[in-house]
Coordinates of C-alpha atoms in Angstrom, one line a residue:
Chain A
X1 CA 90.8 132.8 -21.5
X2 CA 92.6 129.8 -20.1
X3 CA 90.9 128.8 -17.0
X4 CA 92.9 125.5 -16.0
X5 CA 97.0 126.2 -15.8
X6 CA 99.4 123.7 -15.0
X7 CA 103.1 125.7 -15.1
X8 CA 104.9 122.4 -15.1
X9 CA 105.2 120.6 -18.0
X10 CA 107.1 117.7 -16.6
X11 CA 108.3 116.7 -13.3
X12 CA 111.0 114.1 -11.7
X13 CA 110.6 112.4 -8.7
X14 CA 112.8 109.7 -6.3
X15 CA 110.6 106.8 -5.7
X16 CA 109.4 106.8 -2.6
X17 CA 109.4 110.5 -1.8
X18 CA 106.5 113.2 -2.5
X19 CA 105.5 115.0 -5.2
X20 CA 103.6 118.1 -5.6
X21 CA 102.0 119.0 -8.8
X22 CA 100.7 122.9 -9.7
X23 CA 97.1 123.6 -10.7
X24 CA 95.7 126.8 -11.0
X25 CA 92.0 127.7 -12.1
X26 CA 89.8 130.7 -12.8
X27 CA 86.0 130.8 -12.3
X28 CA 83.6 133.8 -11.2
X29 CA 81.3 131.1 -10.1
X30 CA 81.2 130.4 -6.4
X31 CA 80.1 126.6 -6.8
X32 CA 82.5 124.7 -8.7
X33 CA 84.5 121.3 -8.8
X34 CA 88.2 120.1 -8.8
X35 CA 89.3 117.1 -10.1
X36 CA 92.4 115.4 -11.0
X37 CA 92.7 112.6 -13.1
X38 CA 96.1 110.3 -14.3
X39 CA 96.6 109.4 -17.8
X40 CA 98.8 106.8 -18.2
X41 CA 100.3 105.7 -21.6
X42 CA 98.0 103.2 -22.3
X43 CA 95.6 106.0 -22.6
X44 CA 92.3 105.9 -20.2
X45 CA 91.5 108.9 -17.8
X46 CA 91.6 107.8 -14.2
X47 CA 89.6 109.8 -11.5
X48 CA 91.9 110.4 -8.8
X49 CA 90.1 112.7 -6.4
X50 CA 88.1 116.1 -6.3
X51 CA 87.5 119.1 -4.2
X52 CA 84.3 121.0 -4.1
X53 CA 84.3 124.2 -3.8
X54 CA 82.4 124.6 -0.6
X55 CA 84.5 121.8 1.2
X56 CA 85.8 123.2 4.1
X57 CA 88.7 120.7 4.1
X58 CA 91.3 119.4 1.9
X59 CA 90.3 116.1 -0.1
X60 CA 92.2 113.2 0.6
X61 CA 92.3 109.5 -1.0
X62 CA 94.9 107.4 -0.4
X63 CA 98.1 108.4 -1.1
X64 CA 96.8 111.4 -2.9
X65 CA 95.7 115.0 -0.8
X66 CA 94.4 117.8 -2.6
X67 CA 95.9 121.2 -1.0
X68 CA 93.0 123.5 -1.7
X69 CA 93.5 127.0 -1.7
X70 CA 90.6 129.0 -2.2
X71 CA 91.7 132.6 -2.3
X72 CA 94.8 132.0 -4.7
X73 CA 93.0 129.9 -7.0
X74 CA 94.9 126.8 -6.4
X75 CA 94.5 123.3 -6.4
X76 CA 97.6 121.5 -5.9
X77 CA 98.1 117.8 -6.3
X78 CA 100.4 116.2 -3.7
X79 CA 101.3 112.2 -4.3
X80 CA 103.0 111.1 -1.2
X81 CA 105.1 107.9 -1.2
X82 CA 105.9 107.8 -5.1
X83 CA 105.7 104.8 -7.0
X84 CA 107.1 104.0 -10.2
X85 CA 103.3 103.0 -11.3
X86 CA 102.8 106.4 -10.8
X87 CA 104.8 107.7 -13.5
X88 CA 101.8 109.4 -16.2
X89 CA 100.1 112.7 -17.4
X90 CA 98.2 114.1 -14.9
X91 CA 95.3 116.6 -15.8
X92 CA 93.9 119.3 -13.6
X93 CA 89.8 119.7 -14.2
X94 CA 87.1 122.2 -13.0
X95 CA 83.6 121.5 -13.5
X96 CA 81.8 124.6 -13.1
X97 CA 78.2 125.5 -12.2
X98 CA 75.6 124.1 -15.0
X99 CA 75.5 126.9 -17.7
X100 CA 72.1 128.3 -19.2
X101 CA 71.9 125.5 -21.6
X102 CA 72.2 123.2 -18.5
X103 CA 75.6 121.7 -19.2
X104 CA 78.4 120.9 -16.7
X105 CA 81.0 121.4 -18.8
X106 CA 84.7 119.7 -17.3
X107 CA 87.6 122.0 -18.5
X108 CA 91.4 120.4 -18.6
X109 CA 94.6 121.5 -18.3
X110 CA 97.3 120.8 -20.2
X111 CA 98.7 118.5 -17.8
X112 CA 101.9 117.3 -16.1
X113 CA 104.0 114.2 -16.9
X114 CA 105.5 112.8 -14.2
X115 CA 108.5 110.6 -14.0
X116 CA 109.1 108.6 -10.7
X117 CA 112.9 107.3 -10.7
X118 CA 113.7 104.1 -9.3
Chain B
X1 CA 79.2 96.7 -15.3
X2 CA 82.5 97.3 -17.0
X3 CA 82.7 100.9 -16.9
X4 CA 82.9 103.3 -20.3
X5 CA 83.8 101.2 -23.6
X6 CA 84.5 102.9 -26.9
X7 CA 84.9 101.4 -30.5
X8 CA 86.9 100.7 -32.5
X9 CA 90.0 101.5 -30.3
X10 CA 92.3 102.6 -33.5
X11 CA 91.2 103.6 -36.8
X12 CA 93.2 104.6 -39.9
X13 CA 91.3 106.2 -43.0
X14 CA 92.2 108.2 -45.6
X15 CA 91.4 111.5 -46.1
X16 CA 88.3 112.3 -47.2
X17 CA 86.4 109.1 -45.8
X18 CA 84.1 109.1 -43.0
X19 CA 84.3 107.3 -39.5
X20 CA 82.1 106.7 -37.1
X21 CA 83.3 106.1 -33.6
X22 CA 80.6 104.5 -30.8
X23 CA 80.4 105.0 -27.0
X24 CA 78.9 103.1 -24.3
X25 CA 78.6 104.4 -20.9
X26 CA 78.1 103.3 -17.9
X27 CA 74.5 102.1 -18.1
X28 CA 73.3 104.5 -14.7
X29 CA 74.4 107.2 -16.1
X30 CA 72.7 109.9 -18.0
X31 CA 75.2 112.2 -19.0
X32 CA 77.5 111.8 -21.5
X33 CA 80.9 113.8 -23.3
X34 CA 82.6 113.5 -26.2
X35 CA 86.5 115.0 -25.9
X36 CA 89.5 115.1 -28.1
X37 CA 92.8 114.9 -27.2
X38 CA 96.1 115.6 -29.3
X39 CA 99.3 114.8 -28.5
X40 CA 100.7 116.9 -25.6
X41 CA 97.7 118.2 -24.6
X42 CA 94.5 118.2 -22.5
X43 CA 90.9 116.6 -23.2
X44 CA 89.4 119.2 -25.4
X45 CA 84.9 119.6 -24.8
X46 CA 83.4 118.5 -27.7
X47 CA 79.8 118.0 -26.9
X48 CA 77.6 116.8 -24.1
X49 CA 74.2 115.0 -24.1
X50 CA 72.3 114.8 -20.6
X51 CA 69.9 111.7 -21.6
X52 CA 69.2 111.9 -25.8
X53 CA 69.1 115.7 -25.4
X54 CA 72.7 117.0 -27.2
X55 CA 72.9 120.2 -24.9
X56 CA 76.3 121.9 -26.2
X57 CA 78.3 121.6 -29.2
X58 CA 81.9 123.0 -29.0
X59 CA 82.8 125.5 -31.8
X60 CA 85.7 122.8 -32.3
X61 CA 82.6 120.6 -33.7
X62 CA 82.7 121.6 -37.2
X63 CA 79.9 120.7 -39.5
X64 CA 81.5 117.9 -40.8
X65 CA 81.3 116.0 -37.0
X66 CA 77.8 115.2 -35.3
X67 CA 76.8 113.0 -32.5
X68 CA 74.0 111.3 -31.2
X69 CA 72.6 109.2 -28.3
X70 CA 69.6 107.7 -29.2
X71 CA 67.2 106.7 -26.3
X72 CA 69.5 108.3 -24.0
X73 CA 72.0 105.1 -24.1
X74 CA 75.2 104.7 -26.3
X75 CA 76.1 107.2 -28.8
X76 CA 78.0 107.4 -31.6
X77 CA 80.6 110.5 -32.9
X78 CA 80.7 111.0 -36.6
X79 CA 83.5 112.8 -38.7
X80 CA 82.7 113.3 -42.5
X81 CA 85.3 113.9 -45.1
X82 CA 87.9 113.7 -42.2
X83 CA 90.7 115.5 -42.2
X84 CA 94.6 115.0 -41.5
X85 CA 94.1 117.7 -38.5
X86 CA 91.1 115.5 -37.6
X87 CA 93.9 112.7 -36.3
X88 CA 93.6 112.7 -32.4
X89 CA 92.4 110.8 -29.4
X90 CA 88.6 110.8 -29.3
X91 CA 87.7 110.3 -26.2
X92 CA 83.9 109.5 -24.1
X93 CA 82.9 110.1 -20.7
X94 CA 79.9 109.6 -18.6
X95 CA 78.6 110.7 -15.1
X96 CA 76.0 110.8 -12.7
X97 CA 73.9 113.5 -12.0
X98 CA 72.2 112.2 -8.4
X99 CA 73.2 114.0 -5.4
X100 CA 75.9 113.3 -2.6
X101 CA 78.5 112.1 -5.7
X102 CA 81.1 114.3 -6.7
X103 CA 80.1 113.7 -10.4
X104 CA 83.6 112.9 -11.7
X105 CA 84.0 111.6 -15.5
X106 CA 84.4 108.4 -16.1
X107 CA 86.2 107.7 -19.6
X108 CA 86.5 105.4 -22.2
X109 CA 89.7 104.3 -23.4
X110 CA 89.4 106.5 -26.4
X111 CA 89.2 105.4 -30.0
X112 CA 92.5 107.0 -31.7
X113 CA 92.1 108.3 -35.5
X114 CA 94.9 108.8 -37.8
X115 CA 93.9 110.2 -41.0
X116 CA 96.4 110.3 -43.8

């Protein structure tokens, strides 16, 4: 079963005005992580910011804010002030509690390519 | 330190041949992944090592691909007798494992096969 979803293929955005992209996840543990990381189309994975599960409020770095919604699963990215550097695949990730063997094991989404306009 | 580096960045080969892609993380830290990604899609697990211990193996990882990390340092991702659906982005991340860190993944650039 897919546990990361991301419903938006690609997006479009004005430079300059916010974005929000969807991520949904599915876990039965209660201690888990969220990540999002930008892929641009030179290739390398860049962190961008995460969410614990147990954080009582909403991550925030920069211009990036993670809404958080615990009970519907979500994890939304929301890139405020767009810039056209921002333009990239962005992957929803959740790292979930160490399994038997003793692996954290990161699971991706398929991603979301955003355009910013000028 | 310069963060995750992975070689050789491209690599063409013919079907059949065997590659060999190597990884270097981030010297502090003792976990390390091995992911593929095709075209369009997300980082697929491949395997993990926490120090030289390999601790999971995807079912993705045929028998034709292994991977080590000896002493617990860099490690290396082999493919025998590659195949054309073998062509993706192979891509290596490390972390850290002490507490008060969010643990993210730091990746490599990738090392991109193409297998005709």
């Amino acid at each position: 079963a897919q546990k990361i979803t991301q419903t938006q293929p690609g997006m479009f955005v004005q430079e300059k005005e916010a974005v929000t992209l969807d991520c949904t996840y599915d876990t039965s543990d209660p201690s888990y992580g969220l990540f999002w990381y930008k892929q641009p189309s030179s290739g390398e994975m860049i962190f961008l910011i995460y969410q614990g599960s147990y954080d009582q409020q909403n991550a925030t770095e920069g211009r990036y804010s993670l809404n958080f919604q615990k009970a519907r699963k979500s994890a939304n990215l929301v890139i405020s002030a767009s810039q056209l550097g921002d333009s990239a695949m962005y992957f929803c990730a959740m790292r979930e509690h160490p399994r038997a063997s003793g692996t954290y094991k990161y699971i991706f989404g398929t991603g979301t390519r955003l355009k910013v306009l000028a | 330190d310069t963060g995750v580096s992975q070689d050789p960045r491209h690599k063409i080969t013919k079907r059949g041949q065997n590659v060999t892609f190597r990884c270097d993380p981030i010297s502090e830290h003792n976990r390390l992944y091995w992911y593929r990604q095709t075209l369009g899609q997300g980082p697929e697990f491949l395997t993990y090592f926490q120090n030289e211990a390999q601790l999971e193996k995807s079912r993705l990882l045929s028998d034709r691909f292994s991977a080590e990390r000896p002493k617990g340092s860099f490690s290396t991702l082999e493919i025998q007798r590659t195949e054309q659906g073998d062509s993706a982005m192979y891509l290596c991340a490390s972390s850290f494992s002490g507490t008060g860190r969010s643990g993210e993944l730091f990746f490599g650039e990738g090392s991109r096969l193409t297998v005709l």
